[in-house]
Amino acid sequence: MGWGSEPLVLKFIGGQSHFCSVFRACIRKDKRSTKNGAGPMPRPHRRCLPNTTYHVYSRCIEWKTLLTEDSAKDMMIFTLRRTQRKYRFELIFYQIMDSHFHLVVRTLHGGATISRIMQYFKARYAESFNRAAKRIGPFWNERFKDTIVEEHYRSRDEVLGMLWYLAYNPVRHKKEKDPRGYRYGAVNCYLDDKFRTLVEITHHAAFTGLGRSMGERIRKFQEFEGIYFNYYDGVRARKACKNRRWVRIQYSRE
């Protein structure tokens, strides 16, 4: 059964929703696999599949904040539009930050692979930025990282939670108090049917399955924001409590 046909179910267990695991997965730090203590394993072969949704992200060289200026972010949106004109794919979501970006992309049957799309997008942007900034050298820190959404997120609820997690990046980085006020994200395309952006956004099936009308979809999608916000507040509270306990232990030892 696809996401578009699943019923909307919100189950609470111990004050948390049943899809809170998606937020834990999103904030979990990357861990490199090792074999017999011999160091990092070779990077895995990228899976390029048609009709597949990918969450991809990439960081600037040495994690520098090269995208701080609005002009740099505007250039990235223009490059996204340029990429859409060259290749057939669906752009589900985007979030541009000062040192990295997130995209949710769906490949199409007979269209370009995720590797071809991202190779073109990152190469064209690096060329444009270096030319405008009169700089030389690599722009990106590493090859882009990707997660297949259909495999990593097991339900429609988790997919919608992932979109809100991406939307709240500017809030977590103290760039905005509300993700709706951030110019370089796609969340408003899911909250206002009259909102327009320079790139074409295709709503994910998890969103379109929330209701028959756009108003019904928006109303139900906003419910996931409250669940995410409550969960993230709980995470911060637990971290603060843990830090205070650690400080008390250190103070008592002194």
PDB file of C-alpha atoms in Angstrom:
ATOM      1  CA  MET A   1       0.000   0.000   0.000  1.00  0.00           C
ATOM      2  CA  GLY A   2       1.480   3.370  -1.004  1.00  0.00           C
ATOM      3  CA  TRP A   3       1.713   6.472   1.136  1.00  0.00           C
ATOM      4  CA  GLY A   4      -1.078   8.158  -0.774  1.00  0.00           C
ATOM      5  CA  SER A   5      -3.613   5.520   0.287  1.00  0.00           C
ATOM      6  CA  GLU A   6      -2.634   5.042   3.930  1.00  0.00           C
ATOM      7  CA  PRO A   7      -4.939   6.469   6.616  1.00  0.00           C
ATOM      8  CA  LEU A   8      -3.600   9.230   8.833  1.00  0.00           C
ATOM      9  CA  VAL A   9      -2.934   7.640  12.209  1.00  0.00           C
ATOM     10  CA  LEU A  10      -1.361   9.432  15.150  1.00  0.00           C
ATOM     11  CA  LYS A  11      -0.637   7.119  18.053  1.00  0.00           C
ATOM     12  CA  PHE A  12       0.873   8.422  21.265  1.00  0.00           C
ATOM     13  CA  ILE A  13       2.885   6.188  23.525  1.00  0.00           C
ATOM     14  CA  GLY A  14       4.215   7.721  26.710  1.00  0.00           C
ATOM     15  CA  GLY A  15       3.535  11.237  25.444  1.00  0.00           C
ATOM     16  CA  GLN A  16       5.375  10.750  22.143  1.00  0.00           C
ATOM     17  CA  SER A  17       4.120   9.856  18.693  1.00  0.00           C
ATOM     18  CA  HIS A  18       4.926   6.477  17.187  1.00  0.00           C
ATOM     19  CA  PHE A  19       7.070   8.016  14.450  1.00  0.00           C
ATOM     20  CA  CYS A  20       9.433   9.891  16.779  1.00  0.00           C
ATOM     21  CA  SER A  21      12.141   7.462  15.691  1.00  0.00           C
ATOM     22  CA  VAL A  22      12.458   9.459  12.474  1.00  0.00           C
ATOM     23  CA  PHE A  23      13.702  12.464  14.424  1.00  0.00           C
ATOM     24  CA  ARG A  24      16.175  10.328  16.325  1.00  0.00           C
ATOM     25  CA  ALA A  25      17.428   8.994  13.003  1.00  0.00           C
ATOM     26  CA  CYS A  26      17.774  12.515  11.603  1.00  0.00           C
ATOM     27  CA  ILE A  27      19.869  13.821  14.502  1.00  0.00           C
ATOM     28  CA  ARG A  28      21.995  10.701  14.870  1.00  0.00           C
ATOM     29  CA  LYS A  29      25.635  11.357  14.053  1.00  0.00           C
ATOM     30  CA  ASP A  30      27.233   9.568  11.119  1.00  0.00           C
ATOM     31  CA  LYS A  31      29.355   6.579  12.050  1.00  0.00           C
ATOM     32  CA  ARG A  32      31.915   5.077   9.737  1.00  0.00           C
ATOM     33  CA  SER A  33      32.086   1.311   9.613  1.00  0.00           C
ATOM     34  CA  THR A  34      35.388  -0.387  10.312  1.00  0.00           C
ATOM     35  CA  LYS A  35      36.599  -3.903   9.742  1.00  0.00           C
ATOM     36  CA  ASN A  36      38.975  -5.594  12.186  1.00  0.00           C
ATOM     37  CA  GLY A  37      40.127  -2.171  13.357  1.00  0.00           C
ATOM     38  CA  ALA A  38      41.790  -1.541   9.992  1.00  0.00           C
ATOM     39  CA  GLY A  39      40.148   1.840   9.423  1.00  0.00           C
ATOM     40  CA  PRO A  40      37.175   3.047   7.392  1.00  0.00           C
ATOM     41  CA  MET A  41      35.589   0.671   4.916  1.00  0.00           C
ATOM     42  CA  PRO A  42      35.576   1.648   1.213  1.00  0.00           C
ATOM     43  CA  ARG A  43      32.664   3.884   0.353  1.00  0.00           C
ATOM     44  CA  PRO A  44      29.630   1.896  -0.819  1.00  0.00           C
ATOM     45  CA  HIS A  45      28.495   1.883  -4.416  1.00  0.00           C
ATOM     46  CA  ARG A  46      25.699   4.386  -4.950  1.00  0.00           C
ATOM     47  CA  ARG A  47      22.341   2.893  -5.877  1.00  0.00           C
ATOM     48  CA  CYS A  48      20.826   4.770  -8.813  1.00  0.00           C
ATOM     49  CA  LEU A  49      17.223   3.639  -9.220  1.00  0.00           C
ATOM     50  CA  PRO A  50      14.299   5.010 -11.256  1.00  0.00           C
ATOM     51  CA  ASN A  51      11.056   6.112  -9.594  1.00  0.00           C
ATOM     52  CA  THR A  52      12.894   6.483  -6.285  1.00  0.00           C
ATOM     53  CA  THR A  53      12.920   9.343  -3.779  1.00  0.00           C
ATOM     54  CA  TYR A  54      16.279  10.434  -2.372  1.00  0.00           C
ATOM     55  CA  HIS A  55      17.120  12.734   0.505  1.00  0.00           C
ATOM     56  CA  VAL A  56      20.505  14.169  -0.481  1.00  0.00           C
ATOM     57  CA  TYR A  57      22.785  16.691   1.160  1.00  0.00           C
ATOM     58  CA  SER A  58      26.260  18.090   0.682  1.00  0.00           C
ATOM     59  CA  ARG A  59      28.539  20.468   2.579  1.00  0.00           C
ATOM     60  CA  CYS A  60      30.879  23.261   1.558  1.00  0.00           C
ATOM     61  CA  ILE A  61      34.624  22.662   1.637  1.00  0.00           C
ATOM     62  CA  GLU A  62      35.920  22.271   5.202  1.00  0.00           C
ATOM     63  CA  TRP A  63      32.343  22.947   6.349  1.00  0.00           C
ATOM     64  CA  LYS A  64      32.867  26.646   5.678  1.00  0.00           C
ATOM     65  CA  THR A  65      29.867  28.979   5.607  1.00  0.00           C
ATOM     66  CA  LEU A  66      30.300  29.920   1.952  1.00  0.00           C
ATOM     67  CA  LEU A  67      26.535  30.196   1.455  1.00  0.00           C
ATOM     68  CA  THR A  68      25.973  32.877   4.088  1.00  0.00           C
ATOM     69  CA  GLU A  69      25.143  35.667   1.644  1.00  0.00           C
ATOM     70  CA  ASP A  70      21.668  35.800   0.130  1.00  0.00           C
ATOM     71  CA  SER A  71      23.253  36.157  -3.302  1.00  0.00           C
ATOM     72  CA  ALA A  72      24.934  32.755  -2.872  1.00  0.00           C
ATOM     73  CA  LYS A  73      21.623  31.137  -1.921  1.00  0.00           C
ATOM     74  CA  ASP A  74      19.811  32.859  -4.800  1.00  0.00           C
ATOM     75  CA  MET A  75      22.460  31.486  -7.131  1.00  0.00           C
ATOM     76  CA  MET A  76      21.786  27.978  -5.804  1.00  0.00           C
ATOM     77  CA  ILE A  77      18.058  28.288  -6.480  1.00  0.00           C
ATOM     78  CA  PHE A  78      18.847  29.501  -9.997  1.00  0.00           C
ATOM     79  CA  THR A  79      21.145  26.482 -10.471  1.00  0.00           C
ATOM     80  CA  LEU A  80      18.353  24.184  -9.274  1.00  0.00           C
ATOM     81  CA  ARG A  81      16.071  25.699 -11.894  1.00  0.00           C
ATOM     82  CA  ARG A  82      18.782  25.257 -14.505  1.00  0.00           C
ATOM     83  CA  THR A  83      19.115  21.592 -13.521  1.00  0.00           C
ATOM     84  CA  GLN A  84      15.354  21.075 -13.789  1.00  0.00           C
ATOM     85  CA  ARG A  85      15.443  22.392 -17.338  1.00  0.00           C
ATOM     86  CA  LYS A  86      18.205  19.984 -18.320  1.00  0.00           C
ATOM     87  CA  TYR A  87      16.990  16.762 -16.672  1.00  0.00           C
ATOM     88  CA  ARG A  88      13.646  15.139 -15.911  1.00  0.00           C
ATOM     89  CA  PHE A  89      13.117  14.641 -12.180  1.00  0.00           C
ATOM     90  CA  GLU A  90      10.828  15.812  -9.403  1.00  0.00           C
ATOM     91  CA  LEU A  91      12.050  18.229  -6.742  1.00  0.00           C
ATOM     92  CA  ILE A  92      10.083  17.437  -3.588  1.00  0.00           C
ATOM     93  CA  PHE A  93      11.810  19.733  -1.095  1.00  0.00           C
ATOM     94  CA  TYR A  94      14.889  21.899  -0.670  1.00  0.00           C
ATOM     95  CA  GLN A  95      16.581  23.627   2.252  1.00  0.00           C
ATOM     96  CA  ILE A  96      19.640  25.829   1.752  1.00  0.00           C
ATOM     97  CA  MET A  97      21.780  26.648   4.782  1.00  0.00           C
ATOM     98  CA  ASP A  98      25.006  28.629   5.225  1.00  0.00           C
ATOM     99  CA  SER A  99      27.339  25.625   4.997  1.00  0.00           C
ATOM    100  CA  HIS A 100      25.254  22.908   3.323  1.00  0.00           C
ATOM    101  CA  PHE A 101      22.041  22.101   1.517  1.00  0.00           C
ATOM    102  CA  HIS A 102      19.334  19.442   1.622  1.00  0.00           C
ATOM    103  CA  LEU A 103      17.298  18.242  -1.351  1.00  0.00           C
ATOM    104  CA  VAL A 104      14.533  15.670  -1.630  1.00  0.00           C
ATOM    105  CA  VAL A 105      14.553  14.443  -5.228  1.00  0.00           C
ATOM    106  CA  ARG A 106      12.504  11.790  -6.997  1.00  0.00           C
ATOM    107  CA  THR A 107      13.988  10.195 -10.097  1.00  0.00           C
ATOM    108  CA  LEU A 108      11.695   9.251 -12.976  1.00  0.00           C
ATOM    109  CA  HIS A 109      11.517   6.316 -15.345  1.00  0.00           C
ATOM    110  CA  GLY A 110      13.539   7.222 -18.412  1.00  0.00           C
ATOM    111  CA  GLY A 111      14.997  10.278 -16.690  1.00  0.00           C
ATOM    112  CA  ALA A 112      18.450  11.023 -15.333  1.00  0.00           C
ATOM    113  CA  THR A 113      19.931   9.105 -12.407  1.00  0.00           C
ATOM    114  CA  ILE A 114      20.440  10.756  -9.038  1.00  0.00           C
ATOM    115  CA  SER A 115      24.200  10.743  -9.651  1.00  0.00           C
ATOM    116  CA  ARG A 116      23.846  12.539 -12.986  1.00  0.00           C
ATOM    117  CA  ILE A 117      21.458  15.118 -11.521  1.00  0.00           C
ATOM    118  CA  MET A 118      23.651  15.903  -8.527  1.00  0.00           C
ATOM    119  CA  GLN A 119      26.880  15.873 -10.518  1.00  0.00           C
ATOM    120  CA  TYR A 120      25.493  18.504 -12.864  1.00  0.00           C
ATOM    121  CA  PHE A 121      23.948  20.591 -10.088  1.00  0.00           C
ATOM    122  CA  LYS A 122      27.036  20.672  -7.873  1.00  0.00           C
ATOM    123  CA  ALA A 123      29.467  21.242 -10.748  1.00  0.00           C
ATOM    124  CA  ARG A 124      27.464  24.106 -12.252  1.00  0.00           C
ATOM    125  CA  TYR A 125      27.035  25.768  -8.876  1.00  0.00           C
ATOM    126  CA  ALA A 126      30.741  25.504  -7.995  1.00  0.00           C
ATOM    127  CA  GLU A 127      31.642  27.053 -11.349  1.00  0.00           C
ATOM    128  CA  SER A 128      29.162  29.904 -10.925  1.00  0.00           C
ATOM    129  CA  PHE A 129      30.174  30.648  -7.338  1.00  0.00           C
ATOM    130  CA  ASN A 130      33.918  30.575  -8.014  1.00  0.00           C
ATOM    131  CA  ARG A 131      33.481  32.841 -11.005  1.00  0.00           C
ATOM    132  CA  ALA A 132      31.382  35.349  -9.052  1.00  0.00           C
ATOM    133  CA  ALA A 133      33.639  35.263  -5.970  1.00  0.00           C
ATOM    134  CA  LYS A 134      36.849  35.208  -8.036  1.00  0.00           C
ATOM    135  CA  ARG A 135      38.117  32.179  -6.156  1.00  0.00           C
ATOM    136  CA  ILE A 136      39.760  28.930  -7.235  1.00  0.00           C
ATOM    137  CA  GLY A 137      39.846  25.456  -5.774  1.00  0.00           C
ATOM    138  CA  PRO A 138      37.214  22.915  -4.750  1.00  0.00           C
ATOM    139  CA  PHE A 139      33.912  24.172  -3.416  1.00  0.00           C
ATOM    140  CA  TRP A 140      32.357  20.988  -2.015  1.00  0.00           C
ATOM    141  CA  ASN A 141      33.731  19.027   0.909  1.00  0.00           C
ATOM    142  CA  GLU A 142      32.835  15.541  -0.340  1.00  0.00           C
ATOM    143  CA  ARG A 143      30.582  13.628  -2.705  1.00  0.00           C
ATOM    144  CA  PHE A 144      26.938  14.102  -1.858  1.00  0.00           C
ATOM    145  CA  LYS A 145      25.334  11.753   0.641  1.00  0.00           C
ATOM    146  CA  ASP A 146      21.965  10.188   0.006  1.00  0.00           C
ATOM    147  CA  THR A 147      19.232   8.203   1.725  1.00  0.00           C
ATOM    148  CA  ILE A 148      16.493   6.342  -0.126  1.00  0.00           C
ATOM    149  CA  VAL A 149      13.315   7.672   1.449  1.00  0.00           C
ATOM    150  CA  GLU A 150      11.162   4.637   0.655  1.00  0.00           C
ATOM    151  CA  GLU A 151      13.585   2.378   2.549  1.00  0.00           C
ATOM    152  CA  HIS A 152      14.672   4.608   5.430  1.00  0.00           C
ATOM    153  CA  TYR A 153      11.262   6.011   6.376  1.00  0.00           C
ATOM    154  CA  ARG A 154       8.768   3.228   6.893  1.00  0.00           C
ATOM    155  CA  SER A 155       5.494   5.156   6.855  1.00  0.00           C
ATOM    156  CA  ARG A 156       3.852   8.269   5.528  1.00  0.00           C
ATOM    157  CA  ASP A 157       4.016   9.843   8.985  1.00  0.00           C
ATOM    158  CA  GLU A 158       7.786   9.470   9.096  1.00  0.00           C
ATOM    159  CA  VAL A 159       8.169  11.095   5.671  1.00  0.00           C
ATOM    160  CA  LEU A 160       6.137  14.113   6.773  1.00  0.00           C
ATOM    161  CA  GLY A 161       8.188  14.269   9.964  1.00  0.00           C
ATOM    162  CA  MET A 162      11.351  14.309   7.861  1.00  0.00           C
ATOM    163  CA  LEU A 163      10.056  17.297   5.862  1.00  0.00           C
ATOM    164  CA  TRP A 164       9.397  19.242   9.068  1.00  0.00           C
ATOM    165  CA  TYR A 165      12.831  18.285  10.376  1.00  0.00           C
ATOM    166  CA  LEU A 166      14.417  19.783   7.257  1.00  0.00           C
ATOM    167  CA  ALA A 167      12.206  22.863   7.472  1.00  0.00           C
ATOM    168  CA  TYR A 168      13.343  23.557  11.040  1.00  0.00           C
ATOM    169  CA  ASN A 169      17.036  23.659  10.118  1.00  0.00           C
ATOM    170  CA  PRO A 170      17.103  27.499  10.203  1.00  0.00           C
ATOM    171  CA  VAL A 171      15.457  27.471  13.638  1.00  0.00           C
ATOM    172  CA  ARG A 172      17.960  24.992  15.063  1.00  0.00           C
ATOM    173  CA  HIS A 173      20.800  27.097  13.610  1.00  0.00           C
ATOM    174  CA  LYS A 174      19.244  30.259  15.096  1.00  0.00           C
ATOM    175  CA  LYS A 175      18.691  31.857  11.693  1.00  0.00           C
ATOM    176  CA  GLU A 176      14.923  32.248  12.137  1.00  0.00           C
ATOM    177  CA  LYS A 177      12.344  31.790  14.854  1.00  0.00           C
ATOM    178  CA  ASP A 178       9.824  30.313  12.429  1.00  0.00           C
ATOM    179  CA  PRO A 179      10.668  28.231   9.333  1.00  0.00           C
ATOM    180  CA  ARG A 180       7.922  30.067   7.417  1.00  0.00           C
ATOM    181  CA  GLY A 181      10.022  33.223   7.504  1.00  0.00           C
ATOM    182  CA  TYR A 182      13.075  31.601   5.937  1.00  0.00           C
ATOM    183  CA  ARG A 183      13.371  32.440   2.253  1.00  0.00           C
ATOM    184  CA  TYR A 184      15.511  29.506   1.177  1.00  0.00           C
ATOM    185  CA  GLY A 185      13.353  26.531   2.047  1.00  0.00           C
ATOM    186  CA  ALA A 186      10.356  24.870   0.428  1.00  0.00           C
ATOM    187  CA  VAL A 187       8.089  24.424   3.449  1.00  0.00           C
ATOM    188  CA  ASN A 188       5.798  27.276   2.369  1.00  0.00           C
ATOM    189  CA  CYS A 189       5.018  25.318  -0.794  1.00  0.00           C
ATOM    190  CA  TYR A 190       3.322  22.820   1.538  1.00  0.00           C
ATOM    191  CA  LEU A 191       1.551  25.463   3.634  1.00  0.00           C
ATOM    192  CA  ASP A 192       0.172  27.902   1.066  1.00  0.00           C
ATOM    193  CA  ASP A 193      -1.327  26.826  -2.254  1.00  0.00           C
ATOM    194  CA  LYS A 194      -0.684  30.325  -3.634  1.00  0.00           C
ATOM    195  CA  PHE A 195       3.002  30.381  -2.702  1.00  0.00           C
ATOM    196  CA  ARG A 196       5.328  30.451  -5.710  1.00  0.00           C
ATOM    197  CA  THR A 197       9.049  29.840  -5.961  1.00  0.00           C
ATOM    198  CA  LEU A 198      11.507  30.011  -8.859  1.00  0.00           C
ATOM    199  CA  VAL A 199      11.815  26.220  -8.967  1.00  0.00           C
ATOM    200  CA  GLU A 200       9.039  23.723  -9.574  1.00  0.00           C
ATOM    201  CA  ILE A 201       8.052  21.786  -6.446  1.00  0.00           C
ATOM    202  CA  THR A 202       6.211  18.469  -6.708  1.00  0.00           C
ATOM    203  CA  HIS A 203       4.372  17.535  -3.522  1.00  0.00           C
ATOM    204  CA  HIS A 204       5.303  14.157  -2.097  1.00  0.00           C
ATOM    205  CA  ALA A 205       2.649  11.430  -2.167  1.00  0.00           C
ATOM    206  CA  ALA A 206       2.729  11.410   1.639  1.00  0.00           C
ATOM    207  CA  PHE A 207       1.403  14.973   1.527  1.00  0.00           C
ATOM    208  CA  THR A 208      -1.123  14.567  -1.277  1.00  0.00           C
ATOM    209  CA  GLY A 209      -2.544  11.536   0.534  1.00  0.00           C
ATOM    210  CA  LEU A 210      -3.561  13.659   3.522  1.00  0.00           C
ATOM    211  CA  GLY A 211      -6.794  14.781   1.896  1.00  0.00           C
ATOM    212  CA  ARG A 212      -8.665  15.553  -1.281  1.00  0.00           C
ATOM    213  CA  SER A 213      -8.380  19.330  -1.050  1.00  0.00           C
ATOM    214  CA  MET A 214      -5.280  21.451  -0.556  1.00  0.00           C
ATOM    215  CA  GLY A 215      -6.812  23.025   2.533  1.00  0.00           C
ATOM    216  CA  GLU A 216      -7.321  19.643   4.169  1.00  0.00           C
ATOM    217  CA  ARG A 217      -3.774  18.581   3.332  1.00  0.00           C
ATOM    218  CA  ILE A 218      -2.307  21.774   4.790  1.00  0.00           C
ATOM    219  CA  ARG A 219      -4.333  21.460   7.984  1.00  0.00           C
ATOM    220  CA  LYS A 220      -3.220  17.874   8.589  1.00  0.00           C
ATOM    221  CA  PHE A 221       0.375  18.631   7.603  1.00  0.00           C
ATOM    222  CA  GLN A 222       0.492  21.365  10.252  1.00  0.00           C
ATOM    223  CA  GLU A 223      -0.379  18.790  12.907  1.00  0.00           C
ATOM    224  CA  PHE A 224       2.976  17.166  12.283  1.00  0.00           C
ATOM    225  CA  GLU A 225       4.727  20.449  13.053  1.00  0.00           C
ATOM    226  CA  GLY A 226       3.311  20.439  16.574  1.00  0.00           C
ATOM    227  CA  ILE A 227       4.381  16.850  17.120  1.00  0.00           C
ATOM    228  CA  TYR A 228       7.875  17.596  15.834  1.00  0.00           C
ATOM    229  CA  PHE A 229       8.134  20.760  17.940  1.00  0.00           C
ATOM    230  CA  ASN A 230       7.083  18.967  21.121  1.00  0.00           C
ATOM    231  CA  TYR A 231       9.531  16.168  20.447  1.00  0.00           C
ATOM    232  CA  TYR A 232      12.438  18.523  19.750  1.00  0.00           C
ATOM    233  CA  ASP A 233      11.676  20.518  22.906  1.00  0.00           C
ATOM    234  CA  GLY A 234      11.805  17.249  24.823  1.00  0.00           C
ATOM    235  CA  VAL A 235      15.185  16.380  23.310  1.00  0.00           C
ATOM    236  CA  ARG A 236      16.603  19.782  24.257  1.00  0.00           C
ATOM    237  CA  ALA A 237      15.210  19.487  27.781  1.00  0.00           C
ATOM    238  CA  ARG A 238      16.794  16.054  28.260  1.00  0.00           C
ATOM    239  CA  LYS A 239      20.132  17.322  26.934  1.00  0.00           C
ATOM    240  CA  ALA A 240      20.016  20.341  29.251  1.00  0.00           C
ATOM    241  CA  CYS A 241      19.182  18.117  32.217  1.00  0.00           C
ATOM    242  CA  LYS A 242      22.051  15.792  31.328  1.00  0.00           C
ATOM    243  CA  ASN A 243      24.468  18.734  31.015  1.00  0.00           C
ATOM    244  CA  ARG A 244      23.401  20.173  34.370  1.00  0.00           C
ATOM    245  CA  ARG A 245      23.939  16.771  35.988  1.00  0.00           C
ATOM    246  CA  TRP A 246      27.418  16.551  34.425  1.00  0.00           C
ATOM    247  CA  VAL A 247      28.288  20.043  35.744  1.00  0.00           C
ATOM    248  CA  ARG A 248      27.153  19.079  39.261  1.00  0.00           C
ATOM    249  CA  ILE A 249      29.323  15.950  39.139  1.00  0.00           C
ATOM    250  CA  GLN A 250      32.363  17.932  38.007  1.00  0.00           C
ATOM    251  CA  TYR A 251      31.767  20.574  40.677  1.00  0.00           C
ATOM    252  CA  SER A 252      31.470  17.959  43.427  1.00  0.00           C
ATOM    253  CA  ARG A 253      34.735  16.350  42.315  1.00  0.00           C
ATOM    254  CA  GLU A 254      36.553  19.656  42.556  1.00  0.00           C
TER     255      GLU A 254
END
